Amino acid sequence: MSVKERSDWFEFSGIPFWHSHCAQVLKRLVPSACCQQTGHFCTTLKPPFELHGQGAADMGRIPHWLAPVLIYFLTIPSLSGAVTDKTVYPVGVFEGIPREIGVENGSLVGRFADIYRCVFDRVEGNFQFIEMPLARILFQLEKGELAIGLPLVQTADRDQYADFGGRLFQTEYVYLFLEQYPPLRQVSGLRYAFVRRFIGNQFLQGDNASAVMVAEWKQAVDMVKLGRADVVVLPAVLIDHLMAGYEKPFYVRTAAWVDLSLYVSHRFDAGRLAPEFRKAVRDCESYDDRE
């Protein structure tokens, strides 16, 4: 076989085969098993099957080392399809914000669910949604134990181990506190509470500010109520839920408007899906949070 023939590839059952006369031989051997336009294997044959006439003659033209391989792959389902069907892509979903996003019976629920479903409906794959703390989502994305994490804000640190999907929608981050403070940058020694691995450090203001990190948003709010922290940095959409029933005055100021989306891990096999997710995000993009 010449170098030219070897460089002309033909895809059969997810495996490259040399083109030349082999593709035509296969179509004559089992025409019902091949797509007329592409020559791809479309149906599964069950042995035994017999070759007659031109089919038998053509089989004799195939190199002796290739014939057993062709017969084997004609009698089993497409290998590429079998692998795809079994691949599960675990998706970490930020827990503790059920009104906004959560998982019930394996599906996304909450105010953000529709826009994320818009994205996942456009990307082929078997996605398994699992609620977990933010810190665990980021750790498992970095280790390649998760394929995707959401909802997440882009940071330089996260870009080192995962691909950001691009802006899907925006939401407001705010400062929550119980005293009537002047501009926070003028107040020294404030203690800011937020969940672990949240981007709260970007919003510290005033001299000698410090951070108190907890596992859940409710714990951060409770720290302020108990006097163990002065300010909570959190998404504005959580205020109504976390402060429900609190009868004393409290104050809220905007920290920033941020872009929310998802991250696709570099180390998990899902890294190959990043371009598809970026396109899906562009198709589904909204400019503010879901009311």
Short mmCIF file of C-alpha atoms in Angstrom, two decimals:
data_model
loop_
_atom_site.label_atom_id
_atom_site.label_comp_id
_atom_site.label_asym_id
_atom_site.label_seq_id
_atom_site.Cartn_x
_atom_site.Cartn_y
_atom_site.Cartn_z
CA MET A 1 0.00 0.00 0.00
CA SER A 2 1.41 3.36 -1.01
CA VAL A 3 2.01 6.30 1.30
CA LYS A 4 -0.72 8.20 -0.53
CA GLU A 5 -3.23 5.45 0.17
CA ARG A 6 -2.24 5.32 3.83
CA SER A 7 -2.80 9.07 4.20
CA ASP A 8 -6.37 8.86 2.85
CA TRP A 9 -8.43 7.95 5.88
CA PHE A 10 -11.91 6.47 5.99
CA GLU A 11 -13.85 6.43 9.27
CA PHE A 12 -15.63 3.19 9.91
CA SER A 13 -17.29 2.45 13.27
CA GLY A 14 -15.24 5.21 14.91
CA ILE A 15 -11.97 3.63 13.74
CA PRO A 16 -9.87 4.99 10.83
CA PHE A 17 -9.63 2.62 7.87
CA TRP A 18 -7.63 3.17 4.67
CA HIS A 19 -9.89 4.44 1.93
CA SER A 20 -8.89 3.24 -1.58
CA HIS A 21 -11.08 0.25 -2.49
CA CYS A 22 -11.86 -0.87 1.10
CA ALA A 23 -14.86 1.43 1.59
CA GLN A 24 -16.43 0.32 -1.68
CA VAL A 25 -15.84 -3.32 -0.80
CA LEU A 26 -17.62 -2.91 2.51
CA LYS A 27 -20.61 -1.25 0.86
CA ARG A 28 -20.94 -4.18 -1.54
CA LEU A 29 -20.50 -6.73 1.24
CA VAL A 30 -23.23 -5.33 3.47
CA PRO A 31 -24.94 -2.39 1.74
CA SER A 32 -27.68 -2.12 4.38
CA ALA A 33 -25.05 -1.55 7.05
CA CYS A 34 -23.60 1.58 5.46
CA CYS A 35 -24.95 5.09 5.04
CA GLN A 36 -25.16 5.82 1.32
CA GLN A 37 -23.68 9.31 1.64
CA THR A 38 -20.97 8.84 4.24
CA GLY A 39 -20.17 5.14 4.27
CA HIS A 40 -20.45 5.16 8.09
CA PHE A 41 -21.60 1.99 9.81
CA CYS A 42 -25.30 2.49 10.64
CA THR A 43 -26.70 -0.84 11.77
CA THR A 44 -25.53 -3.83 13.78
CA LEU A 45 -25.25 -7.17 12.01
CA LYS A 46 -25.73 -10.42 13.83
CA PRO A 47 -23.56 -13.36 12.78
CA PRO A 48 -23.51 -15.63 10.98
CA PHE A 49 -23.64 -13.91 7.58
CA GLU A 50 -22.45 -15.20 4.21
CA LEU A 51 -20.65 -13.50 1.34
CA HIS A 52 -21.61 -14.33 -2.26
CA GLY A 53 -20.63 -13.29 -5.78
CA GLN A 54 -18.89 -9.93 -6.06
CA GLY A 55 -18.85 -9.59 -2.24
CA ALA A 56 -16.75 -12.73 -1.88
CA ALA A 57 -14.45 -11.62 -4.67
CA ASP A 58 -14.02 -8.22 -3.08
CA MET A 59 -13.23 -9.77 0.28
CA GLY A 60 -10.34 -11.54 -1.38
CA ARG A 61 -8.86 -8.19 -2.41
CA ILE A 62 -8.61 -6.97 1.22
CA PRO A 63 -5.18 -7.60 2.83
CA HIS A 64 -5.23 -10.87 4.77
CA TRP A 65 -4.36 -9.15 8.04
CA LEU A 66 -7.31 -6.74 7.68
CA ALA A 67 -10.08 -9.20 6.82
CA PRO A 68 -10.59 -10.64 10.36
CA VAL A 69 -10.68 -7.14 11.77
CA LEU A 70 -13.38 -6.04 9.32
CA ILE A 71 -15.53 -9.07 10.04
CA TYR A 72 -15.18 -8.50 13.78
CA PHE A 73 -16.30 -4.88 13.62
CA LEU A 74 -19.19 -5.70 11.30
CA THR A 75 -20.68 -7.91 14.02
CA ILE A 76 -20.59 -5.53 16.99
CA PRO A 77 -22.10 -2.08 17.66
CA SER A 78 -20.03 0.98 16.86
CA LEU A 79 -17.29 1.32 19.44
CA SER A 80 -17.42 5.10 19.41
CA GLY A 81 -21.16 5.08 20.07
CA ALA A 82 -20.80 2.58 22.91
CA VAL A 83 -18.19 4.72 24.67
CA THR A 84 -20.20 7.92 24.27
CA ASP A 85 -23.34 6.33 25.66
CA LYS A 86 -21.54 5.25 28.83
CA THR A 87 -19.65 8.47 29.54
CA VAL A 88 -21.09 10.39 32.51
CA TYR A 89 -20.11 14.02 33.03
CA PRO A 90 -20.54 14.98 36.72
CA VAL A 91 -21.66 18.59 37.19
CA GLY A 92 -21.13 20.30 40.56
CA VAL A 93 -23.97 22.66 41.50
CA PHE A 94 -23.44 25.22 44.27
CA GLU A 95 -25.52 24.01 47.22
CA GLY A 96 -27.35 26.09 49.80
CA ILE A 97 -29.14 28.44 47.37
CA PRO A 98 -32.20 26.32 46.44
CA ARG A 99 -34.39 29.23 45.38
CA GLU A 100 -31.78 30.20 42.78
CA ILE A 101 -30.31 26.84 41.74
CA GLY A 102 -30.53 23.28 43.01
CA VAL A 103 -31.05 19.66 42.00
CA GLU A 104 -34.23 17.61 42.34
CA ASN A 105 -34.66 14.13 40.87
CA GLY A 106 -31.53 14.61 38.83
CA SER A 107 -32.67 17.87 37.20
CA LEU A 108 -31.83 21.53 37.77
CA VAL A 109 -34.44 23.60 39.60
CA GLY A 110 -34.67 27.19 40.80
CA ARG A 111 -34.68 30.66 39.26
CA PHE A 112 -31.41 30.09 37.37
CA ALA A 113 -32.42 26.63 36.14
CA ASP A 114 -34.02 27.66 32.85
CA ILE A 115 -30.99 29.52 31.56
CA TYR A 116 -28.63 26.67 32.49
CA ARG A 117 -31.00 24.13 30.93
CA CYS A 118 -30.84 26.23 27.77
CA VAL A 119 -27.08 25.65 27.74
CA PHE A 120 -27.08 21.92 28.53
CA ASP A 121 -29.84 21.24 25.99
CA ARG A 122 -27.41 22.44 23.30
CA VAL A 123 -24.51 20.18 24.29
CA GLU A 124 -24.71 16.43 23.76
CA GLY A 125 -23.72 14.36 26.78
CA ASN A 126 -24.89 12.43 29.82
CA PHE A 127 -24.70 15.07 32.57
CA GLN A 128 -25.14 14.17 36.25
CA PHE A 129 -25.97 17.14 38.50
CA ILE A 130 -24.71 17.01 42.10
CA GLU A 131 -25.12 19.69 44.78
CA MET A 132 -22.00 20.47 46.79
CA PRO A 133 -20.25 23.37 48.57
CA LEU A 134 -18.36 25.91 46.48
CA ALA A 135 -14.97 24.88 47.88
CA ARG A 136 -15.58 21.25 46.92
CA ILE A 137 -16.70 22.20 43.40
CA LEU A 138 -13.48 24.11 42.79
CA PHE A 139 -11.29 21.44 44.36
CA GLN A 140 -12.82 18.68 42.23
CA LEU A 141 -12.67 20.78 39.07
CA GLU A 142 -8.97 21.29 39.68
CA LYS A 143 -8.39 17.56 40.32
CA GLY A 144 -10.45 16.51 37.30
CA GLU A 145 -13.03 14.74 39.44
CA LEU A 146 -15.79 17.04 38.16
CA ALA A 147 -16.42 17.86 34.53
CA ILE A 148 -18.32 21.11 35.09
CA GLY A 149 -19.12 23.49 37.96
CA LEU A 150 -21.84 26.14 38.24
CA PRO A 151 -22.84 28.88 38.87
CA LEU A 152 -19.36 30.41 38.94
CA VAL A 153 -17.61 33.75 38.44
CA GLN A 154 -14.42 33.93 36.40
CA THR A 155 -11.12 34.43 38.23
CA ALA A 156 -7.49 34.15 37.15
CA ASP A 157 -6.93 31.31 39.64
CA ARG A 158 -9.81 29.23 38.28
CA ASP A 159 -8.65 29.82 34.71
CA GLN A 160 -5.52 27.80 35.55
CA TYR A 161 -7.45 24.52 35.74
CA ALA A 162 -10.75 25.07 33.91
CA ASP A 163 -12.30 26.90 30.94
CA PHE A 164 -14.83 29.65 31.67
CA GLY A 165 -17.95 29.42 29.53
CA GLY A 166 -18.29 33.16 29.01
CA ARG A 167 -20.94 35.45 30.44
CA LEU A 168 -24.27 33.65 30.69
CA PHE A 169 -25.97 36.26 32.87
CA GLN A 170 -25.10 38.92 35.44
CA THR A 171 -25.96 39.15 39.11
CA GLU A 172 -25.28 41.63 41.89
CA TYR A 173 -22.94 41.03 44.83
CA VAL A 174 -23.63 43.14 47.90
CA TYR A 175 -22.40 44.05 51.37
CA LEU A 176 -24.81 43.22 54.18
CA PHE A 177 -24.33 44.75 57.65
CA LEU A 178 -26.33 45.71 60.74
CA GLU A 179 -24.80 49.09 61.62
CA GLN A 180 -25.12 52.39 59.75
CA TYR A 181 -21.54 52.61 58.46
CA PRO A 182 -20.04 55.47 56.45
CA PRO A 183 -18.44 54.37 53.15
CA LEU A 184 -16.76 51.10 54.02
CA ARG A 185 -13.38 52.22 52.70
CA GLN A 186 -13.35 54.78 55.51
CA VAL A 187 -13.86 52.18 58.25
CA SER A 188 -10.81 50.43 59.70
CA GLY A 189 -10.66 46.87 61.00
CA LEU A 190 -13.87 45.49 59.51
CA ARG A 191 -14.35 41.72 59.55
CA TYR A 192 -15.88 40.40 56.31
CA ALA A 193 -17.65 37.02 56.26
CA PHE A 194 -18.25 34.85 53.17
CA VAL A 195 -18.11 31.20 52.12
CA ARG A 196 -14.80 29.47 51.48
CA ARG A 197 -13.21 30.06 48.06
CA PHE A 198 -15.78 32.73 47.24
CA ILE A 199 -14.26 35.83 45.63
CA GLY A 200 -15.03 37.91 48.73
CA ASN A 201 -11.39 38.90 49.17
CA GLN A 202 -11.74 41.11 46.12
CA PHE A 203 -14.28 43.25 47.97
CA LEU A 204 -12.53 43.93 51.27
CA GLN A 205 -12.48 47.66 52.03
CA GLY A 206 -10.87 49.83 54.71
CA ASP A 207 -7.56 49.55 56.53
CA ASN A 208 -6.77 46.34 58.39
CA ALA A 209 -9.78 44.50 56.96
CA SER A 210 -9.92 40.76 57.62
CA ALA A 211 -11.85 37.79 56.27
CA VAL A 212 -13.89 35.18 58.13
CA MET A 213 -14.63 32.17 55.92
CA VAL A 214 -17.41 29.65 56.57
CA ALA A 215 -19.00 26.68 54.80
CA GLU A 216 -22.47 28.15 54.05
CA TRP A 217 -24.06 31.53 53.41
CA LYS A 218 -26.37 31.15 56.40
CA GLN A 219 -23.35 30.74 58.65
CA ALA A 220 -21.85 33.95 57.28
CA VAL A 221 -25.06 35.89 58.02
CA ASP A 222 -25.27 34.32 61.49
CA MET A 223 -21.71 35.49 62.19
CA VAL A 224 -22.83 39.08 61.67
CA LYS A 225 -25.99 38.61 63.73
CA LEU A 226 -23.88 37.21 66.58
CA GLY A 227 -21.32 40.02 66.38
CA ARG A 228 -18.50 37.73 65.21
CA ALA A 229 -18.22 39.57 61.88
CA ASP A 230 -19.20 43.03 60.69
CA VAL A 231 -20.07 42.62 57.02
CA VAL A 232 -21.20 39.77 54.78
CA VAL A 233 -20.29 39.74 51.08
CA LEU A 234 -22.86 37.69 49.17
CA PRO A 235 -25.14 37.55 46.12
CA ALA A 236 -28.03 40.01 46.45
CA VAL A 237 -30.54 37.31 45.47
CA LEU A 238 -29.93 35.61 48.83
CA ILE A 239 -30.84 38.57 51.03
CA ASP A 240 -34.60 37.98 51.20
CA HIS A 241 -34.18 34.33 52.07
CA LEU A 242 -31.39 34.72 54.63
CA MET A 243 -32.85 37.76 56.38
CA ALA A 244 -36.46 36.52 56.46
CA GLY A 245 -37.93 37.07 59.93
CA TYR A 246 -35.14 39.39 61.06
CA GLU A 247 -36.95 42.39 62.57
CA LYS A 248 -34.06 44.75 63.34
CA PRO A 249 -32.65 47.21 60.79
CA PHE A 250 -30.03 45.99 58.32
CA TYR A 251 -28.27 47.66 55.42
CA VAL A 252 -27.31 46.54 51.93
CA ARG A 253 -24.88 48.21 49.50
CA THR A 254 -23.74 47.11 46.07
CA ALA A 255 -20.28 45.56 45.92
CA ALA A 256 -20.23 44.78 42.18
CA TRP A 257 -22.15 43.36 39.23
CA VAL A 258 -20.47 40.16 38.10
CA ASP A 259 -20.73 37.74 35.16
CA LEU A 260 -21.95 34.26 36.08
CA SER A 261 -21.56 31.13 33.99
CA LEU A 262 -19.90 27.72 34.34
CA TYR A 263 -16.42 26.21 34.24
CA VAL A 264 -15.30 23.10 32.31
CA SER A 265 -12.38 21.21 33.87
CA HIS A 266 -9.12 20.89 31.93
CA ARG A 267 -8.26 17.54 33.48
CA PHE A 268 -11.59 15.76 33.12
CA ASP A 269 -12.24 14.35 29.65
CA ALA A 270 -14.94 17.03 29.33
CA GLY A 271 -12.24 19.52 28.37
CA ARG A 272 -13.02 18.66 24.75
CA LEU A 273 -16.56 20.02 25.32
CA ALA A 274 -15.42 23.53 26.22
CA PRO A 275 -15.95 24.99 22.70
CA GLU A 276 -19.46 23.54 22.57
CA PHE A 277 -20.32 25.03 25.95
CA ARG A 278 -18.96 28.44 24.97
CA LYS A 279 -21.17 28.43 21.87
CA ALA A 280 -24.19 27.30 23.90
CA VAL A 281 -23.58 30.07 26.43
CA ARG A 282 -23.47 32.66 23.64
CA ASP A 283 -26.77 31.32 22.32
CA CYS A 284 -28.43 31.49 25.76
CA GLU A 285 -26.83 34.64 27.18
CA SER A 286 -28.92 37.04 29.29
CA TYR A 287 -27.75 40.35 30.71
CA ASP A 288 -29.12 40.30 34.26
CA ASP A 289 -30.15 37.82 36.92
CA ARG A 290 -33.39 35.90 36.72
CA GLU A 291 -36.29 37.58 38.50
#
